[in-house]
Amino acid sequence: NAGVTQTPKFQVLKTGQSMTLQCAQDMNHEYMSWYRQDPGMGLRLIHYSVGAGITDQGEVPNGYNVSRSTTEDFPLRLLSAAPSQTSVYFCASRGQINYGYTFGSGTRLTVV
Amino acid sequence: AQSVTQPDIHITVSEGASLELRCNYSYGATPYLFWYVQSPGQGLQLLLKYFSGDTLVQGIKGFEAEFKRSQSSFNLRKPSVHWSDAAEYFCAVAPPSRYSTLTFGKGTMLLVSP
């Protein structure tokens, strides 16, 4: 099993550009989340999904969109990148019973 | 809303010495509790979790944590630290409901000296 796969691993964007961070899991997990990690801030929840077709906002949703058309995929879209979105982004998933989230290896995004 | 406090930003421990990382949470009831570890440039790995029952929880890599309801704490311990334990450690909580998500503390960076 691959677990949670995030692509790309690194990305540099110019201010105002848009892009999609990809996240896929092969564990048939119902719940998926996106976090951003900034120095000294821990991980903060951006958006999450409790199943295909169902998404909701987390703590820091502004500037990001998500959709969940399949159980496996949960892409995160940056609509118009800003330097404040420079961060490391983690996708995570968990099953319905086992509460231990599995994390991807992250995407390091720099917005210049 | 729940919150998590990890009072120590950095901790330095000598190799072979014991370790305790502190975690305090704020929540009206007993939440689900977790410890994760992150090595440099890596994702997060689950060390252990507490849902209910025995308040001393054993995890991977020789780690354990003790839940103390009276102190709203879930401290992580290891009897003898190895150089490979140097990493950042995150405590996290989740309300005990089906649709809840994790709230993380800001992390404690563990440095291991020879």
Short mmCIF file of C-alpha atoms in Angstrom, two decimals:
data_model
loop_
_atom_site.label_atom_id
_atom_site.label_comp_id
_atom_site.label_asym_id
_atom_site.label_seq_id
_atom_site.Cartn_x
_atom_site.Cartn_y
_atom_site.Cartn_z
CA ASN A 1 0.00 0.00 0.00
CA ALA A 2 1.24 3.48 -0.84
CA GLY A 3 -0.72 5.15 1.99
CA VAL A 4 -1.19 8.88 1.40
CA THR A 5 0.55 10.27 -1.68
CA GLN A 6 1.08 13.99 -2.18
CA THR A 7 2.32 15.67 -5.34
CA PRO A 8 4.33 17.70 -6.03
CA LYS A 9 6.91 17.58 -3.23
CA PHE A 10 8.20 21.07 -3.99
CA GLN A 11 6.67 24.00 -5.85
CA VAL A 12 7.53 27.63 -6.43
CA LEU A 13 4.73 29.95 -7.52
CA LYS A 14 4.56 33.58 -8.44
CA THR A 15 2.08 35.78 -6.62
CA GLY A 16 -1.32 35.54 -8.28
CA GLN A 17 -0.77 32.15 -9.88
CA SER A 18 -3.10 29.28 -9.17
CA MET A 19 -2.29 25.64 -8.65
CA THR A 20 -3.61 22.38 -7.26
CA LEU A 21 -1.89 20.25 -4.66
CA GLN A 22 -2.76 16.62 -5.20
CA CYS A 23 -3.56 14.11 -2.46
CA ALA A 24 -4.51 10.47 -2.98
CA GLN A 25 -4.97 7.61 -0.53
CA ASP A 26 -5.41 3.92 -1.26
CA MET A 27 -6.72 2.79 2.13
CA ASN A 28 -10.41 3.44 1.43
CA HIS A 29 -10.40 6.02 4.19
CA GLU A 30 -13.54 8.05 4.67
CA TYR A 31 -11.97 11.10 6.31
CA MET A 32 -9.35 13.34 4.71
CA SER A 33 -7.84 16.64 5.79
CA TRP A 34 -5.45 19.32 4.64
CA TYR A 35 -3.10 21.04 7.10
CA ARG A 36 -0.50 23.72 6.71
CA GLN A 37 2.62 23.78 8.86
CA ASP A 38 4.43 27.01 9.64
CA PRO A 39 7.39 27.45 12.01
CA GLY A 40 6.26 27.82 15.60
CA MET A 41 2.59 27.38 14.66
CA GLY A 42 2.19 23.61 14.62
CA LEU A 43 -0.27 22.26 12.07
CA ARG A 44 -3.44 24.17 11.29
CA LEU A 45 -6.45 22.67 9.59
CA ILE A 46 -7.39 24.19 6.23
CA HIS A 47 -10.26 22.01 4.96
CA TYR A 48 -11.51 18.53 5.64
CA SER A 49 -13.88 15.96 4.20
CA VAL A 50 -15.92 13.24 5.88
CA GLY A 51 -16.72 11.44 2.64
CA ALA A 52 -17.09 11.83 -1.10
CA GLY A 53 -19.07 14.97 -1.90
CA ILE A 54 -18.80 16.37 1.65
CA THR A 55 -16.28 19.04 2.63
CA ASP A 56 -16.03 21.67 5.32
CA GLN A 57 -13.77 24.50 6.41
CA GLY A 58 -11.13 24.27 9.06
CA GLU A 59 -9.27 26.94 10.99
CA VAL A 60 -7.54 28.70 8.05
CA PRO A 61 -9.63 28.16 4.87
CA ASN A 62 -9.26 31.55 3.18
CA GLY A 63 -7.56 31.38 -0.22
CA TYR A 64 -8.07 27.64 -0.60
CA ASN A 65 -10.70 25.45 -2.25
CA VAL A 66 -11.29 21.73 -2.01
CA SER A 67 -13.55 19.15 -3.56
CA ARG A 68 -14.02 15.41 -2.96
CA SER A 69 -15.43 13.69 -6.01
CA THR A 70 -13.99 10.28 -5.12
CA THR A 71 -13.03 8.53 -1.87
CA GLU A 72 -9.41 8.35 -2.97
CA ASP A 73 -8.64 11.93 -3.99
CA PHE A 74 -8.78 15.23 -2.10
CA PRO A 75 -7.08 18.03 -4.06
CA LEU A 76 -6.35 21.44 -2.56
CA ARG A 77 -6.59 24.43 -4.88
CA LEU A 78 -4.86 27.74 -4.37
CA LEU A 79 -6.95 30.28 -6.25
CA SER A 80 -4.52 33.22 -6.38
CA ALA A 81 -1.29 32.49 -4.55
CA ALA A 82 0.01 34.98 -1.99
CA PRO A 83 3.36 35.05 -0.14
CA SER A 84 1.44 34.31 3.09
CA GLN A 85 0.64 30.89 1.64
CA THR A 86 4.30 29.92 1.67
CA SER A 87 4.19 26.85 3.88
CA VAL A 88 4.46 23.08 4.05
CA TYR A 89 1.16 21.40 3.27
CA PHE A 90 0.17 18.00 4.61
CA CYS A 91 -2.68 15.80 3.57
CA ALA A 92 -3.96 13.18 6.02
CA SER A 93 -6.59 10.47 6.04
CA ARG A 94 -8.17 8.11 8.52
CA GLY A 95 -10.70 5.33 8.56
CA GLN A 96 -13.98 5.37 10.39
CA ILE A 97 -12.86 3.30 13.35
CA ASN A 98 -9.10 3.68 13.51
CA TYR A 99 -8.62 7.27 14.60
CA GLY A 100 -4.92 7.47 13.86
CA TYR A 101 -4.55 9.77 10.90
CA THR A 102 -2.01 8.75 8.24
CA PHE A 103 -0.06 11.69 6.86
CA GLY A 104 1.49 12.23 3.47
CA SER A 105 5.10 13.36 3.15
CA GLY A 106 4.11 16.96 2.44
CA THR A 107 4.38 19.62 -0.26
CA ARG A 108 6.75 22.50 0.34
CA LEU A 109 5.28 25.57 -1.38
CA THR A 110 7.05 28.87 -1.86
CA VAL A 111 5.19 31.88 -3.22
CA VAL A 112 7.41 34.69 -4.48
CA ALA B 1 -13.24 24.69 20.93
CA GLN B 2 -10.40 22.49 22.05
CA SER B 3 -6.79 23.68 22.36
CA VAL B 4 -3.42 22.10 23.06
CA THR B 5 -0.43 23.57 24.84
CA GLN B 6 3.08 22.23 24.60
CA PRO B 7 4.98 24.47 27.00
CA ASP B 8 8.48 23.56 25.84
CA ILE B 9 9.56 24.76 22.39
CA HIS B 10 12.95 23.05 22.63
CA ILE B 11 14.31 20.35 24.93
CA THR B 12 17.84 18.99 25.00
CA VAL B 13 18.45 15.56 26.51
CA SER B 14 21.64 13.55 26.76
CA GLU B 15 21.68 10.25 24.95
CA GLY B 16 20.64 7.51 27.38
CA ALA B 17 18.80 9.89 29.69
CA SER B 18 15.07 9.80 30.28
CA LEU B 19 12.65 12.08 28.47
CA GLU B 20 9.34 13.68 29.31
CA LEU B 21 7.52 15.98 26.92
CA ARG B 22 4.59 17.90 28.33
CA CYS B 23 1.16 18.35 26.80
CA ASN B 24 -1.87 20.07 28.32
CA TYR B 25 -5.23 20.32 26.64
CA SER B 26 -8.36 22.35 27.06
CA TYR B 27 -11.66 20.64 26.38
CA GLY B 28 -14.91 20.19 28.27
CA ALA B 29 -14.80 16.43 28.32
CA THR B 30 -12.09 13.83 27.80
CA PRO B 31 -10.92 14.08 24.19
CA TYR B 32 -9.08 11.57 22.10
CA LEU B 33 -5.34 12.23 22.57
CA PHE B 34 -2.39 11.63 20.26
CA TRP B 35 1.35 12.06 19.99
CA TYR B 36 3.02 12.38 16.60
CA VAL B 37 6.68 12.61 15.66
CA GLN B 38 8.15 14.44 12.68
CA SER B 39 11.72 13.88 11.53
CA PRO B 40 13.30 16.69 9.47
CA GLY B 41 11.75 16.94 6.01
CA GLN B 42 9.32 14.13 6.72
CA GLY B 43 5.63 13.73 7.36
CA LEU B 44 4.10 12.96 10.74
CA GLN B 45 4.14 9.49 12.25
CA LEU B 46 1.71 8.40 14.94
CA LEU B 47 3.51 7.34 18.14
CA LEU B 48 0.50 6.50 20.28
CA LYS B 49 -3.10 7.39 21.01
CA TYR B 50 -5.52 7.35 23.92
CA PHE B 51 -9.25 6.92 23.62
CA SER B 52 -10.32 5.48 26.97
CA GLY B 53 -9.42 2.86 29.54
CA ASP B 54 -5.92 2.34 30.92
CA THR B 55 -4.38 5.77 31.37
CA LEU B 56 -0.86 4.56 30.57
CA VAL B 57 -0.53 4.02 26.86
CA GLN B 58 2.32 2.22 25.12
CA GLY B 59 3.41 3.30 21.68
CA ILE B 60 6.02 2.59 19.07
CA LYS B 61 9.78 3.17 19.42
CA GLY B 62 9.66 2.62 23.20
CA PHE B 63 7.48 5.65 23.94
CA GLU B 64 4.64 5.77 26.44
CA ALA B 65 2.22 8.46 27.58
CA GLU B 66 0.09 8.91 30.65
CA PHE B 67 -3.31 10.56 30.64
CA LYS B 68 -4.10 12.50 33.81
CA ARG B 69 -7.65 13.78 33.82
CA SER B 70 -7.17 15.95 36.92
CA GLN B 71 -4.32 17.83 35.25
CA SER B 72 -5.71 17.77 31.69
CA SER B 73 -2.35 16.39 30.64
CA PHE B 74 -1.02 13.73 28.32
CA ASN B 75 2.75 13.69 28.79
CA LEU B 76 5.04 11.62 26.59
CA ARG B 77 7.89 9.66 28.16
CA LYS B 78 10.79 7.47 27.16
CA PRO B 79 13.16 5.83 29.68
CA SER B 80 16.32 6.09 27.57
CA VAL B 81 16.69 8.42 24.61
CA HIS B 82 18.61 7.46 21.47
CA TRP B 83 20.21 9.91 19.05
CA SER B 84 17.66 8.82 16.43
CA ASP B 85 14.86 10.23 18.62
CA ALA B 86 15.91 13.78 17.73
CA ALA B 87 12.84 15.18 15.98
CA GLU B 88 9.84 17.42 16.53
CA TYR B 89 7.00 16.02 18.62
CA PHE B 90 3.40 17.11 18.37
CA CYS B 91 0.57 16.50 20.79
CA ALA B 92 -2.93 16.54 19.28
CA VAL B 93 -6.50 16.22 20.49
CA ALA B 94 -9.84 15.44 18.87
CA PRO B 95 -13.35 15.57 20.36
CA PRO B 96 -14.69 12.06 20.90
CA SER B 97 -17.12 12.15 18.00
CA ARG B 98 -17.25 10.49 14.63
CA TYR B 99 -16.61 13.58 12.53
CA SER B 100 -14.04 15.40 14.60
CA THR B 101 -10.63 16.51 13.34
CA LEU B 102 -7.27 16.90 15.02
CA THR B 103 -6.10 20.05 16.78
CA PHE B 104 -2.34 20.19 17.20
CA GLY B 105 -0.05 21.83 19.69
CA LYS B 106 2.81 23.93 18.37
CA GLY B 107 5.36 21.19 18.86
CA THR B 108 8.46 20.48 20.92
CA MET B 109 11.81 20.09 19.23
CA LEU B 110 13.91 17.39 20.87
CA LEU B 111 17.68 17.68 20.60
CA VAL B 112 19.83 14.77 21.74
CA SER B 113 23.36 15.49 22.90
CA PRO B 114 26.12 12.85 22.88
#
